[in-house]
């Protein structure tokens, strides 16, 4: 990755590899390996999770064990055509109580209306 990009495709590939360093702690050698992988495998994909990144090309796969340095993501998908970040998902746990109280209020209102009509 040391040489200057000569084509738009090389520029985008280099930018995506640099973007990868925002999320994963990679050495220069590992980053060069990712760049060369994408350069040599037009349909190759990089899939990342919290433990590292996998270089996938359908024939042989390899894994780079590297630490995810961003708690804002659960992973990513990188190729020559896309960079998709999978944001960290935190489930909420308070949703069920709202429905019950709303139903109770409606039932009380209905009961009050029925009593007033007698």
mmCIF file of C-alpha atoms in Angstrom:
data_model
loop_
_atom_site.group_PDB
_atom_site.id
_atom_site.type_symbol
_atom_site.label_atom_id
_atom_site.label_comp_id
_atom_site.label_asym_id
_atom_site.label_seq_id
_atom_site.Cartn_x
_atom_site.Cartn_y
_atom_site.Cartn_z
ATOM 1 C CA UNK A 1 0.000 0.000 0.000
ATOM 2 C CA UNK A 2 3.021 2.277 0.011
ATOM 3 C CA UNK A 3 2.769 3.258 -3.631
ATOM 4 C CA UNK A 4 0.429 6.002 -4.778
ATOM 5 C CA UNK A 5 -2.832 4.800 -6.359
ATOM 6 C CA UNK A 6 -2.824 5.104 -10.150
ATOM 7 C CA UNK A 7 -6.500 4.372 -10.811
ATOM 8 C CA UNK A 8 -9.771 5.289 -9.172
ATOM 9 C CA UNK A 9 -10.246 1.628 -8.205
ATOM 10 C CA UNK A 10 -6.886 1.590 -6.399
ATOM 11 C CA UNK A 11 -7.723 4.846 -4.630
ATOM 12 C CA UNK A 12 -11.039 3.485 -3.349
ATOM 13 C CA UNK A 13 -9.423 0.191 -2.277
ATOM 14 C CA UNK A 14 -6.741 2.087 -0.359
ATOM 15 C CA UNK A 15 -9.340 4.331 1.302
ATOM 16 C CA UNK A 16 -11.391 1.318 2.404
ATOM 17 C CA UNK A 17 -8.301 -0.325 3.867
ATOM 18 C CA UNK A 18 -7.469 2.871 5.754
ATOM 19 C CA UNK A 19 -11.089 3.020 6.971
ATOM 20 C CA UNK A 20 -10.605 -0.519 8.299
ATOM 21 C CA UNK A 21 -7.980 0.826 10.718
ATOM 22 C CA UNK A 22 -10.677 2.963 12.388
ATOM 23 C CA UNK A 23 -12.261 -0.247 13.647
ATOM 24 C CA UNK A 24 -9.457 -2.829 13.932
ATOM 25 C CA UNK A 25 -5.956 -2.771 15.363
ATOM 26 C CA UNK A 26 -3.944 -3.932 12.319
ATOM 27 C CA UNK A 27 -0.223 -3.962 11.712
ATOM 28 C CA UNK A 28 1.165 -2.552 8.469
ATOM 29 C CA UNK A 29 1.800 -6.097 7.235
ATOM 30 C CA UNK A 30 -1.778 -7.150 7.980
ATOM 31 C CA UNK A 31 -3.133 -4.062 6.225
ATOM 32 C CA UNK A 32 -0.942 -4.812 3.206
ATOM 33 C CA UNK A 33 -2.304 -8.378 3.217
ATOM 34 C CA UNK A 34 -5.896 -7.054 3.155
ATOM 35 C CA UNK A 35 -5.078 -4.652 0.313
ATOM 36 C CA UNK A 36 -3.351 -7.346 -1.756
ATOM 37 C CA UNK A 37 -6.200 -9.770 -1.075
ATOM 38 C CA UNK A 38 -8.760 -7.299 -2.436
ATOM 39 C CA UNK A 39 -6.484 -6.430 -5.368
ATOM 40 C CA UNK A 40 -6.057 -10.088 -6.367
ATOM 41 C CA UNK A 41 -9.646 -11.212 -5.649
ATOM 42 C CA UNK A 42 -12.157 -8.954 -7.384
ATOM 43 C CA UNK A 43 -15.058 -10.821 -5.707
ATOM 44 C CA UNK A 44 -13.262 -11.279 -2.385
ATOM 45 C CA UNK A 45 -14.851 -10.187 0.862
ATOM 46 C CA UNK A 46 -13.565 -9.197 4.264
ATOM 47 C CA UNK A 47 -15.888 -10.024 7.155
ATOM 48 C CA UNK A 48 -15.068 -8.632 10.554
ATOM 49 C CA UNK A 49 -16.326 -9.361 14.047
ATOM 50 C CA UNK A 50 -15.064 -8.646 17.560
ATOM 51 C CA UNK A 51 -12.266 -11.250 17.366
ATOM 52 C CA UNK A 52 -10.800 -10.400 13.976
ATOM 53 C CA UNK A 53 -11.344 -10.334 10.234
ATOM 54 C CA UNK A 54 -11.786 -13.146 7.715
ATOM 55 C CA UNK A 55 -10.584 -12.900 4.117
ATOM 56 C CA UNK A 56 -13.056 -14.869 2.020
ATOM 57 C CA UNK A 57 -12.755 -15.629 -1.686
ATOM 58 C CA UNK A 58 -14.706 -18.868 -2.076
ATOM 59 C CA UNK A 59 -11.647 -21.080 -2.590
ATOM 60 C CA UNK A 60 -9.516 -20.558 0.462
ATOM 61 C CA UNK A 61 -10.171 -18.389 3.463
ATOM 62 C CA UNK A 62 -7.780 -16.918 5.972
ATOM 63 C CA UNK A 63 -8.236 -15.143 9.268
ATOM 64 C CA UNK A 64 -6.368 -12.214 10.750
ATOM 65 C CA UNK A 65 -6.698 -12.228 14.522
ATOM 66 C CA UNK A 66 -6.923 -8.582 15.449
ATOM 67 C CA UNK A 67 -8.794 -6.688 18.104
ATOM 68 C CA UNK A 68 -11.850 -4.645 17.232
ATOM 69 C CA UNK A 69 -11.093 -1.222 18.738
ATOM 70 C CA UNK A 70 -14.569 0.278 18.323
ATOM 71 C CA UNK A 71 -17.354 -0.609 20.738
ATOM 72 C CA UNK A 72 -19.805 1.096 18.360
ATOM 73 C CA UNK A 73 -19.766 -1.828 15.911
ATOM 74 C CA UNK A 74 -20.448 -5.547 15.996
ATOM 75 C CA UNK A 75 -18.687 -6.148 12.696
ATOM 76 C CA UNK A 76 -18.281 -5.106 9.102
ATOM 77 C CA UNK A 77 -18.332 -6.292 5.522
ATOM 78 C CA UNK A 78 -15.695 -4.962 3.135
ATOM 79 C CA UNK A 79 -15.110 -5.683 -0.539
ATOM 80 C CA UNK A 80 -14.011 -3.889 -3.686
ATOM 81 C CA UNK A 81 -17.543 -2.526 -4.026
ATOM 82 C CA UNK A 82 -18.820 -1.887 -0.475
ATOM 83 C CA UNK A 83 -17.922 -1.041 3.079
ATOM 84 C CA UNK A 84 -20.845 -1.896 5.341
ATOM 85 C CA UNK A 85 -20.588 -1.262 9.063
ATOM 86 C CA UNK A 86 -22.737 -3.390 11.381
ATOM 87 C CA UNK A 87 -23.566 -1.118 14.335
ATOM 88 C CA UNK A 88 -23.573 -2.434 17.882
ATOM 89 C CA UNK A 89 -27.063 -3.539 18.929
ATOM 90 C CA UNK A 90 -28.225 -3.000 22.491
ATOM 91 C CA UNK A 91 -31.674 -4.483 23.117
ATOM 92 C CA UNK A 92 -34.111 -2.466 25.185
ATOM 93 C CA UNK A 93 -35.950 -4.179 28.029
ATOM 94 C CA UNK A 94 -38.762 -1.806 29.029
ATOM 95 C CA UNK A 95 -41.233 -2.089 26.156
ATOM 96 C CA UNK A 96 -43.822 -4.469 27.615
ATOM 97 C CA UNK A 97 -45.015 -2.285 30.500
ATOM 98 C CA UNK A 98 -46.314 0.445 28.199
ATOM 99 C CA UNK A 99 -48.892 -1.754 26.506
ATOM 100 C CA UNK A 100 -50.353 -3.003 29.765
ATOM 101 C CA UNK A 101 -50.936 0.410 31.299
ATOM 102 C CA UNK A 102 -52.464 1.747 28.110
ATOM 103 C CA UNK A 103 -54.900 -1.192 27.992
ATOM 104 C CA UNK A 104 -55.790 -0.659 31.634
ATOM 105 C CA UNK A 105 -56.525 3.003 30.991
ATOM 106 C CA UNK A 106 -58.763 2.132 28.060
ATOM 107 C CA UNK A 107 -60.622 -0.471 30.109
ATOM 108 C CA UNK A 108 -61.163 2.024 32.936
ATOM 109 C CA UNK A 109 -62.476 4.613 30.496
ATOM 110 C CA UNK A 110 -64.835 2.086 28.942
ATOM 111 C CA UNK A 111 -66.116 1.046 32.369
ATOM 112 C CA UNK A 112 -66.690 4.677 33.329
ATOM 113 C CA UNK A 113 -68.574 5.339 30.085
ATOM 114 C CA UNK A 114 -70.772 2.263 30.597
ATOM 115 C CA UNK A 115 -71.604 3.327 34.162
ATOM 116 C CA UNK A 116 -72.567 6.834 33.017
ATOM 117 C CA UNK A 117 -74.963 5.455 30.405
ATOM 118 C CA UNK A 118 -77.122 3.583 32.990
#
